[in-house]
Amino acid sequence: MSEAQVPWDAAQVRLWLERRIKAARSDQDVADRYGRDREDDYDKAAAEEWVCEQFRHNDAVDDQARFAEAVKALLAKDDFYRAGVRSEQRFEREVKAYLRKLMKMVKTNTGFGKTLRYQ
């Protein structure tokens, strides 16, 4: 038997995006304090923030299929830019990895209930 799929909850997804943005900003602050030792962490957190920020006020979040299409369209892009990152190549790699993670979450409609700081 298969489980009944949980209905799409746009409000929960928006809350999850907000919390991930706050967590990513906090991670960037911590990485900034440690300097060169944590440049990787800074770029990873910057990528997470950038991706979540792209969808925070996007109407596509209201519908699961439209949100999946929006994530897919952004993943198809070749160039991502954000001022202040330590390594543009690492930032782009982390953005693509985070978009793939988000795409998986959208397709399966799982993980958006995890709104705690660490996941």
CSV table of N, CA, C and O in Angstrom, one decimal:
chain,number,residue,atom,x,y,z
A,1,MET,N,0.8,-1.2,0.0
A,1,MET,CA,0.0,0.0,0.0
A,1,MET,C,0.9,1.2,0.0
A,1,MET,O,1.9,1.3,0.7
A,2,SER,N,0.4,2.2,-0.7
A,2,SER,CA,1.2,3.5,-0.7
A,2,SER,C,0.5,4.5,0.2
A,2,SER,O,-0.7,4.5,0.4
A,3,GLU,N,1.4,5.3,0.8
A,3,GLU,CA,0.8,6.3,1.7
A,3,GLU,C,0.1,7.5,0.9
A,3,GLU,O,0.5,7.8,-0.2
A,4,ALA,N,-0.9,8.0,1.5
A,4,ALA,CA,-1.5,9.2,0.9
A,4,ALA,C,-0.6,10.4,1.0
A,4,ALA,O,0.0,10.6,2.0
A,5,GLN,N,-0.4,11.1,-0.1
A,5,GLN,CA,0.5,12.2,-0.2
A,5,GLN,C,-0.1,13.4,0.6
A,5,GLN,O,-1.3,13.7,0.5
A,6,VAL,N,0.7,14.1,1.3
A,6,VAL,CA,0.3,15.2,2.1
A,6,VAL,C,0.0,16.3,1.1
A,6,VAL,O,0.8,16.6,0.2
A,7,PRO,N,-1.1,17.1,1.3
A,7,PRO,CA,-1.4,18.2,0.3
A,7,PRO,C,-0.3,19.3,0.4
A,7,PRO,O,0.3,19.5,1.5
A,8,TRP,N,-0.1,20.0,-0.7
A,8,TRP,CA,0.8,21.1,-0.7
A,8,TRP,C,0.4,22.2,0.2
A,8,TRP,O,-0.7,22.7,0.1
A,9,ASP,N,1.3,22.7,1.0
A,9,ASP,CA,1.0,23.8,1.9
A,9,ASP,C,1.9,24.9,1.6
A,9,ASP,O,3.1,25.0,2.1
A,10,ALA,N,1.5,25.9,0.9
A,10,ALA,CA,2.3,27.0,0.4
A,10,ALA,C,2.8,27.9,1.6
A,10,ALA,O,3.9,28.3,1.7
A,11,ALA,N,1.9,28.0,2.6
A,11,ALA,CA,2.3,28.8,3.8
A,11,ALA,C,3.5,28.1,4.6
A,11,ALA,O,4.4,28.8,5.0
A,12,GLN,N,3.4,26.8,4.6
A,12,GLN,CA,4.5,26.1,5.3
A,12,GLN,C,5.8,26.2,4.5
A,12,GLN,O,6.9,26.4,5.0
A,13,VAL,N,5.7,26.2,3.2
A,13,VAL,CA,6.9,26.3,2.3
A,13,VAL,C,7.5,27.7,2.5
A,13,VAL,O,8.7,27.9,2.6
A,14,ARG,N,6.6,28.7,2.5
A,14,ARG,CA,7.1,30.1,2.7
A,14,ARG,C,7.8,30.3,4.1
A,14,ARG,O,8.8,30.9,4.2
A,15,LEU,N,7.2,29.6,5.1
A,15,LEU,CA,7.8,29.7,6.4
A,15,LEU,C,9.2,29.0,6.4
A,15,LEU,O,10.2,29.5,7.0
A,16,TRP,N,9.3,27.9,5.7
A,16,TRP,CA,10.5,27.1,5.6
A,16,TRP,C,11.6,28.0,4.9
A,16,TRP,O,12.7,28.1,5.3
A,17,LEU,N,11.2,28.7,3.8
A,17,LEU,CA,12.1,29.6,3.1
A,17,LEU,C,12.6,30.7,4.0
A,17,LEU,O,13.8,31.0,4.0
A,18,GLU,N,11.7,31.3,4.7
A,18,GLU,CA,12.1,32.4,5.6
A,18,GLU,C,13.1,31.9,6.7
A,18,GLU,O,14.1,32.6,6.9
A,19,ARG,N,12.8,30.8,7.3
A,19,ARG,CA,13.7,30.2,8.3
A,19,ARG,C,15.1,29.9,7.7
A,19,ARG,O,16.1,30.0,8.4
A,20,ARG,N,15.1,29.3,6.5
A,20,ARG,CA,16.4,29.0,5.9
A,20,ARG,C,17.2,30.2,5.5
A,20,ARG,O,18.4,30.2,5.6
A,21,ILE,N,16.5,31.3,5.2
A,21,ILE,CA,17.2,32.5,4.9
A,21,ILE,C,17.9,33.1,6.2
A,21,ILE,O,19.1,33.4,6.2
A,22,LYS,N,17.1,33.1,7.2
A,22,LYS,CA,17.7,33.5,8.5
A,22,LYS,C,18.9,32.6,9.0
A,22,LYS,O,19.9,33.1,9.4
A,23,ALA,N,18.7,31.3,8.8
A,23,ALA,CA,19.8,30.4,9.2
A,23,ALA,C,21.0,30.6,8.3
A,23,ALA,O,22.2,30.6,8.8
A,24,ALA,N,20.8,30.8,7.0
A,24,ALA,CA,21.9,31.0,6.1
A,24,ALA,C,22.7,32.3,6.4
A,24,ALA,O,23.9,32.4,6.4
A,25,ARG,N,21.9,33.4,6.8
A,25,ARG,CA,22.6,34.7,7.1
A,25,ARG,C,23.4,34.5,8.4
A,25,ARG,O,24.5,35.0,8.5
A,26,SER,N,22.9,33.8,9.3
A,26,SER,CA,23.6,33.5,10.6
A,26,SER,C,24.9,32.7,10.3
A,26,SER,O,25.9,33.0,10.9
A,27,ASP,N,24.8,31.7,9.4
A,27,ASP,CA,25.9,30.9,9.1
A,27,ASP,C,27.0,31.8,8.4
A,27,ASP,O,28.2,31.6,8.6
A,28,GLN,N,26.6,32.7,7.6
A,28,GLN,CA,27.5,33.6,6.9
A,28,GLN,C,28.2,34.5,7.9
A,28,GLN,O,29.4,34.7,7.8
A,29,ASP,N,27.5,35.0,8.9
A,29,ASP,CA,28.1,35.8,10.0
A,29,ASP,C,29.2,35.0,10.7
A,29,ASP,O,30.3,35.5,11.0
A,30,VAL,N,28.8,33.8,11.1
A,30,VAL,CA,29.8,32.9,11.8
A,30,VAL,C,31.0,32.7,10.9
A,30,VAL,O,32.2,32.8,11.4
A,31,ALA,N,30.8,32.3,9.7
A,31,ALA,CA,31.9,32.0,8.8
A,31,ALA,C,32.8,33.3,8.6
A,31,ALA,O,34.0,33.2,8.5
A,32,ASP,N,32.2,34.4,8.5
A,32,ASP,CA,32.9,35.7,8.4
A,32,ASP,C,33.8,36.0,9.5
A,32,ASP,O,34.9,36.5,9.3
A,33,ARG,N,33.4,35.6,10.7
A,33,ARG,CA,34.2,35.8,11.9
A,33,ARG,C,35.5,35.0,11.9
A,33,ARG,O,36.5,35.4,12.5
A,34,TYR,N,35.4,33.8,11.3
A,34,TYR,CA,36.6,32.9,11.3
A,34,TYR,C,37.5,33.1,10.1
A,34,TYR,O,38.5,32.5,10.0
A,35,GLY,N,37.1,34.0,9.2
A,35,GLY,CA,38.0,34.3,8.1
A,35,GLY,C,38.2,33.3,7.1
A,35,GLY,O,37.3,32.5,6.7
A,36,ARG,N,39.5,33.1,6.6
A,36,ARG,CA,39.8,32.2,5.5
A,36,ARG,C,39.5,30.8,5.8
A,36,ARG,O,39.3,30.0,4.9
A,37,ASP,N,39.5,30.4,7.1
A,37,ASP,CA,39.3,29.0,7.4
A,37,ASP,C,37.9,28.5,7.1
A,37,ASP,O,37.6,27.4,6.9
A,38,ARG,N,37.0,29.5,7.0
A,38,ARG,CA,35.6,29.1,6.7
A,38,ARG,C,35.0,29.7,5.5
A,38,ARG,O,33.8,29.9,5.4
A,39,GLU,N,35.8,30.0,4.5
A,39,GLU,CA,35.3,30.6,3.2
A,39,GLU,C,34.4,29.6,2.5
A,39,GLU,O,33.4,30.0,1.9
A,40,ASP,N,34.6,28.3,2.6
A,40,ASP,CA,33.7,27.3,2.0
A,40,ASP,C,32.3,27.4,2.6
A,40,ASP,O,31.3,27.4,2.0
A,41,ASP,N,32.3,27.5,4.0
A,41,ASP,CA,31.0,27.6,4.7
A,41,ASP,C,30.3,28.9,4.3
A,41,ASP,O,29.1,28.9,4.2
A,42,TYR,N,31.0,30.0,4.1
A,42,TYR,CA,30.4,31.2,3.8
A,42,TYR,C,29.7,31.1,2.4
A,42,TYR,O,28.6,31.5,2.3
A,43,ASP,N,30.4,30.5,1.4
A,43,ASP,CA,29.9,30.4,0.1
A,43,ASP,C,28.7,29.5,0.1
A,43,ASP,O,27.7,29.7,-0.6
A,44,LYS,N,28.7,28.4,0.9
A,44,LYS,CA,27.6,27.5,0.9
A,44,LYS,C,26.4,28.2,1.5
A,44,LYS,O,25.3,28.0,1.0
A,45,ALA,N,26.6,28.9,2.6
A,45,ALA,CA,25.5,29.6,3.2
A,45,ALA,C,24.9,30.7,2.3
A,45,ALA,O,23.7,31.0,2.2
A,46,ALA,N,25.8,31.4,1.6
A,46,ALA,CA,25.4,32.4,0.7
A,46,ALA,C,24.6,31.8,-0.5
A,46,ALA,O,23.6,32.4,-0.9
A,47,ALA,N,24.9,30.7,-0.9
A,47,ALA,CA,24.2,30.0,-2.0
A,47,ALA,C,22.8,29.6,-1.5
A,47,ALA,O,21.8,29.8,-2.2
A,48,GLU,N,22.7,29.1,-0.3
A,48,GLU,CA,21.4,28.7,0.3
A,48,GLU,C,20.5,30.0,0.4
A,48,GLU,O,19.3,29.9,0.1
A,49,GLU,N,21.1,31.0,0.9
A,49,GLU,CA,20.3,32.3,1.1
A,49,GLU,C,19.8,32.8,-0.3
A,49,GLU,O,18.7,33.1,-0.5
A,50,TRP,N,20.7,32.8,-1.3
A,50,TRP,CA,20.4,33.3,-2.6
A,50,TRP,C,19.2,32.5,-3.2
A,50,TRP,O,18.3,33.1,-3.8
A,51,VAL,N,19.3,31.1,-3.1
A,51,VAL,CA,18.3,30.3,-3.7
A,51,VAL,C,16.9,30.6,-3.0
A,51,VAL,O,15.9,30.8,-3.6
A,52,CYS,N,16.9,30.6,-1.7
A,52,CYS,CA,15.7,30.8,-0.9
A,52,CYS,C,15.1,32.2,-1.2
A,52,CYS,O,13.9,32.3,-1.3
A,53,GLU,N,16.0,33.1,-1.3
A,53,GLU,CA,15.5,34.5,-1.6
A,53,GLU,C,14.9,34.6,-3.0
A,53,GLU,O,13.9,35.4,-3.1
A,54,GLN,N,15.3,33.8,-3.9
A,54,GLN,CA,14.7,33.8,-5.3
A,54,GLN,C,13.2,33.4,-5.2
A,54,GLN,O,12.4,33.8,-6.1
A,55,PHE,N,12.8,32.6,-4.2
A,55,PHE,CA,11.5,32.1,-4.2
A,55,PHE,C,10.6,32.6,-3.0
A,55,PHE,O,9.5,32.3,-3.0
A,56,ARG,N,11.2,33.4,-2.2
A,56,ARG,CA,10.5,33.9,-1.0
A,56,ARG,C,9.2,34.6,-1.3
A,56,ARG,O,8.2,34.4,-0.7
A,57,HIS,N,9.2,35.5,-2.3
A,57,HIS,CA,8.0,36.2,-2.7
A,57,HIS,C,7.5,35.8,-4.1
A,57,HIS,O,6.8,36.6,-4.7
A,58,ASN,N,7.9,34.7,-4.5
A,58,ASN,CA,7.5,34.2,-5.8
A,58,ASN,C,6.1,33.5,-5.7
A,58,ASN,O,5.9,32.7,-4.9
A,59,ASP,N,5.2,33.8,-6.7
A,59,ASP,CA,3.9,33.2,-6.7
A,59,ASP,C,3.9,31.7,-7.0
A,59,ASP,O,2.9,31.0,-6.8
A,60,ALA,N,5.0,31.2,-7.6
A,60,ALA,CA,5.1,29.8,-8.0
A,60,ALA,C,5.0,28.9,-6.8
A,60,ALA,O,4.6,27.8,-6.9
A,61,VAL,N,5.3,29.4,-5.6
A,61,VAL,CA,5.3,28.6,-4.4
A,61,VAL,C,3.9,28.2,-4.0
A,61,VAL,O,3.7,27.2,-3.4
A,62,ASP,N,2.9,28.9,-4.5
A,62,ASP,CA,1.5,28.5,-4.3
A,62,ASP,C,1.1,27.2,-4.8
A,62,ASP,O,0.1,26.6,-4.4
A,63,ASP,N,1.7,26.7,-5.9
A,63,ASP,CA,1.4,25.5,-6.5
A,63,ASP,C,2.6,24.6,-6.7
A,63,ASP,O,3.7,25.1,-7.2
A,64,GLN,N,2.5,23.4,-6.3
A,64,GLN,CA,3.7,22.5,-6.3
A,64,GLN,C,4.2,22.3,-7.7
A,64,GLN,O,5.5,22.4,-7.9
A,65,ALA,N,3.4,22.1,-8.7
A,65,ALA,CA,3.9,21.9,-10.1
A,65,ALA,C,4.6,23.2,-10.6
A,65,ALA,O,5.7,23.1,-11.2
A,66,ARG,N,4.0,24.4,-10.4
A,66,ARG,CA,4.6,25.6,-10.8
A,66,ARG,C,5.9,25.9,-10.1
A,66,ARG,O,6.9,26.4,-10.7
A,67,PHE,N,6.0,25.5,-8.8
A,67,PHE,CA,7.2,25.7,-8.0
A,67,PHE,C,8.3,24.8,-8.6
A,67,PHE,O,9.5,25.2,-8.7
A,68,ALA,N,8.0,23.5,-8.9
A,68,ALA,CA,8.9,22.6,-9.5
A,68,ALA,C,9.5,23.2,-10.8
A,68,ALA,O,10.7,23.1,-11.1
A,69,GLU,N,8.6,23.7,-11.6
A,69,GLU,CA,9.0,24.3,-12.9
A,69,GLU,C,9.9,25.5,-12.7
A,69,GLU,O,10.9,25.7,-13.4
A,70,ALA,N,9.6,26.3,-11.7
A,70,ALA,CA,10.5,27.5,-11.4
A,70,ALA,C,11.8,27.1,-10.9
A,70,ALA,O,12.9,27.7,-11.3
A,71,VAL,N,11.9,26.1,-10.1
A,71,VAL,CA,13.2,25.6,-9.6
A,71,VAL,C,14.0,25.0,-10.8
A,71,VAL,O,15.2,25.2,-11.0
A,72,LYS,N,13.3,24.2,-11.7
A,72,LYS,CA,13.9,23.6,-12.8
A,72,LYS,C,14.4,24.7,-13.8
A,72,LYS,O,15.5,24.6,-14.3
A,73,ALA,N,13.7,25.8,-14.0
A,73,ALA,CA,14.1,26.8,-14.9
A,73,ALA,C,15.4,27.5,-14.3
A,73,ALA,O,16.3,27.9,-15.0
A,74,LEU,N,15.4,27.7,-13.0
A,74,LEU,CA,16.6,28.4,-12.4
A,74,LEU,C,17.8,27.4,-12.4
A,74,LEU,O,18.9,27.9,-12.7
A,75,LEU,N,17.5,26.2,-12.3
A,75,LEU,CA,18.6,25.2,-12.4
A,75,LEU,C,19.2,25.1,-13.8
A,75,LEU,O,20.4,24.8,-14.0
A,76,ALA,N,18.4,25.4,-14.8
A,76,ALA,CA,18.9,25.4,-16.2
A,76,ALA,C,19.8,26.6,-16.5
A,76,ALA,O,20.5,26.6,-17.5
A,77,LYS,N,19.8,27.6,-15.7
A,77,LYS,CA,20.6,28.8,-15.9
A,77,LYS,C,22.1,28.4,-15.8
A,77,LYS,O,22.4,27.5,-15.1
A,78,ASP,N,22.9,29.1,-16.5
A,78,ASP,CA,24.4,28.8,-16.4
A,78,ASP,C,25.1,29.7,-15.4
A,78,ASP,O,26.2,29.3,-14.9
A,79,ASP,N,24.6,30.9,-15.2
A,79,ASP,CA,25.4,31.9,-14.5
A,79,ASP,C,24.6,32.4,-13.3
A,79,ASP,O,23.4,32.8,-13.4
A,80,PHE,N,25.2,32.4,-12.1
A,80,PHE,CA,24.6,32.9,-10.9
A,80,PHE,C,25.5,33.9,-10.3
A,80,PHE,O,26.7,33.7,-10.3
A,81,TYR,N,25.0,35.0,-9.9
A,81,TYR,CA,25.8,36.1,-9.3
A,81,TYR,C,25.3,36.6,-8.0
A,81,TYR,O,24.1,36.8,-7.8
A,82,ARG,N,26.3,36.8,-7.1
A,82,ARG,CA,26.0,37.4,-5.8
A,82,ARG,C,27.3,38.1,-5.4
A,82,ARG,O,28.3,37.5,-5.4
A,83,ALA,N,27.2,39.4,-5.1
A,83,ALA,CA,28.3,40.1,-4.7
A,83,ALA,C,28.8,39.7,-3.3
A,83,ALA,O,28.0,39.3,-2.5
A,84,GLY,N,30.1,39.7,-3.1
A,84,GLY,CA,30.6,39.4,-1.8
A,84,GLY,C,31.0,37.9,-1.5
A,84,GLY,O,31.5,37.6,-0.5
A,85,VAL,N,30.7,37.0,-2.5
A,85,VAL,CA,31.1,35.6,-2.2
A,85,VAL,C,32.6,35.5,-2.4
A,85,VAL,O,33.3,36.3,-3.0
A,86,ARG,N,33.2,34.5,-1.7
A,86,ARG,CA,34.6,34.3,-1.7
A,86,ARG,C,35.1,33.7,-3.0
A,86,ARG,O,36.2,34.0,-3.5
A,87,SER,N,34.4,32.7,-3.5
A,87,SER,CA,34.7,32.0,-4.8
A,87,SER,C,33.5,31.9,-5.6
A,87,SER,O,32.6,31.2,-5.2
A,88,GLU,N,33.5,32.5,-6.8
A,88,GLU,CA,32.3,32.4,-7.6
A,88,GLU,C,32.0,31.0,-8.1
A,88,GLU,O,30.9,30.6,-8.2
A,89,GLN,N,33.1,30.2,-8.4
A,89,GLN,CA,32.9,28.9,-8.9
A,89,GLN,C,32.3,28.0,-7.8
A,89,GLN,O,31.4,27.2,-8.0
A,90,ARG,N,32.8,28.2,-6.6
A,90,ARG,CA,32.2,27.4,-5.4
A,90,ARG,C,30.8,27.8,-5.2
A,90,ARG,O,29.9,27.0,-4.9
A,91,PHE,N,30.5,29.1,-5.3
A,91,PHE,CA,29.2,29.6,-5.1
A,91,PHE,C,28.2,29.0,-6.1
A,91,PHE,O,27.1,28.5,-5.7
A,92,GLU,N,28.6,29.0,-7.4
A,92,GLU,CA,27.7,28.5,-8.4
A,92,GLU,C,27.5,27.0,-8.2
A,92,GLU,O,26.4,26.5,-8.4
A,93,ARG,N,28.5,26.3,-7.8
A,93,ARG,CA,28.4,24.8,-7.5
A,93,ARG,C,27.4,24.6,-6.4
A,93,ARG,O,26.6,23.7,-6.4
A,94,GLU,N,27.5,25.4,-5.3
A,94,GLU,CA,26.7,25.2,-4.2
A,94,GLU,C,25.2,25.6,-4.5
A,94,GLU,O,24.3,25.0,-4.0
A,95,VAL,N,25.0,26.6,-5.4
A,95,VAL,CA,23.7,27.0,-5.8
A,95,VAL,C,23.0,25.9,-6.5
A,95,VAL,O,21.9,25.5,-6.3
A,96,LYS,N,23.8,25.3,-7.5
A,96,LYS,CA,23.2,24.1,-8.2
A,96,LYS,C,22.9,23.0,-7.3
A,96,LYS,O,21.9,22.3,-7.4
A,97,ALA,N,23.8,22.7,-6.3
A,97,ALA,CA,23.5,21.6,-5.4
A,97,ALA,C,22.3,21.9,-4.6
A,97,ALA,O,21.4,21.0,-4.3
A,98,TYR,N,22.1,23.1,-4.1
A,98,TYR,CA,21.0,23.5,-3.3
A,98,TYR,C,19.7,23.4,-4.1
A,98,TYR,O,18.6,23.0,-3.6
A,99,LEU,N,19.8,23.8,-5.4
A,99,LEU,CA,18.6,23.8,-6.2
A,99,LEU,C,18.2,22.3,-6.5
A,99,LEU,O,17.0,22.0,-6.5
A,100,ARG,N,19.1,21.4,-6.6
A,100,ARG,CA,18.8,20.0,-6.8
A,100,ARG,C,18.1,19.5,-5.5
A,100,ARG,O,17.2,18.7,-5.6
A,101,LYS,N,18.6,19.9,-4.4
A,101,LYS,CA,18.0,19.4,-3.1
A,101,LYS,C,16.6,20.0,-3.0
A,101,LYS,O,15.7,19.2,-2.6
A,102,LEU,N,16.4,21.2,-3.4
A,102,LEU,CA,15.1,21.8,-3.3
A,102,LEU,C,14.1,21.2,-4.3
A,102,LEU,O,13.0,20.9,-4.0
A,103,MET,N,14.6,20.8,-5.5
A,103,MET,CA,13.8,20.1,-6.5
A,103,MET,C,13.3,18.8,-5.9
A,103,MET,O,12.2,18.4,-6.1
A,104,LYS,N,14.2,18.1,-5.3
A,104,LYS,CA,13.8,16.8,-4.7
A,104,LYS,C,12.8,17.0,-3.6
A,104,LYS,O,11.8,16.2,-3.5
A,105,MET,N,12.9,18.0,-2.8
A,105,MET,CA,12.0,18.3,-1.8
A,105,MET,C,10.6,18.7,-2.4
A,105,MET,O,9.6,18.2,-1.8
A,106,VAL,N,10.6,19.5,-3.4
A,106,VAL,CA,9.3,19.9,-4.0
A,106,VAL,C,8.6,18.7,-4.7
A,106,VAL,O,7.4,18.5,-4.5
A,107,LYS,N,9.4,17.8,-5.4
A,107,LYS,CA,8.8,16.7,-6.0
A,107,LYS,C,8.1,15.7,-5.0
A,107,LYS,O,7.1,15.2,-5.3
A,108,THR,N,8.8,15.5,-3.9
A,108,THR,CA,8.3,14.6,-2.9
A,108,THR,C,7.5,15.2,-1.8
A,108,THR,O,6.8,14.5,-1.0
A,109,ASN,N,7.5,16.5,-1.8
A,109,ASN,CA,6.7,17.3,-0.8
A,109,ASN,C,7.1,16.9,0.6
A,109,ASN,O,6.3,16.7,1.5
A,110,THR,N,8.4,16.8,0.8
A,110,THR,CA,8.9,16.4,2.1
A,110,THR,C,10.0,17.4,2.6
A,110,THR,O,10.7,18.0,1.7
A,111,GLY,N,10.1,17.5,3.9
A,111,GLY,CA,11.2,18.3,4.4
A,111,GLY,C,10.8,19.8,4.7
A,111,GLY,O,11.6,20.5,5.4
A,112,PHE,N,9.7,20.2,4.3
A,112,PHE,CA,9.3,21.6,4.5
A,112,PHE,C,8.8,21.8,6.0
A,112,PHE,O,8.7,22.9,6.4
A,113,GLY,N,8.5,20.7,6.7
A,113,GLY,CA,8.1,20.8,8.1
A,113,GLY,C,9.3,21.0,9.0
A,113,GLY,O,9.1,21.3,10.2
A,114,LYS,N,10.5,20.8,8.5
A,114,LYS,CA,11.7,20.9,9.3
A,114,LYS,C,12.1,22.4,9.3
A,114,LYS,O,12.9,22.9,8.5
A,115,THR,N,11.6,23.1,10.3
A,115,THR,CA,11.9,24.6,10.3
A,115,THR,C,12.9,24.9,11.4
A,115,THR,O,13.1,26.1,11.7
A,116,LEU,N,13.5,23.9,12.1
A,116,LEU,CA,14.5,24.2,13.1
A,116,LEU,C,15.8,24.7,12.4
A,116,LEU,O,16.0,24.6,11.2
A,117,ARG,N,16.6,25.3,13.2
A,117,ARG,CA,17.8,26.0,12.7
A,117,ARG,C,18.7,25.0,11.9
A,117,ARG,O,19.2,25.2,10.8
A,118,TYR,N,19.0,23.8,12.5
A,118,TYR,CA,19.9,22.8,11.9
A,118,TYR,C,19.0,21.7,11.3
A,118,TYR,O,18.1,21.2,11.9
A,119,GLN,N,19.4,21.3,10.1
A,119,GLN,CA,18.6,20.2,9.4
A,119,GLN,C,19.4,19.0,9.2
A,119,GLN,O,20.5,19.0,8.9
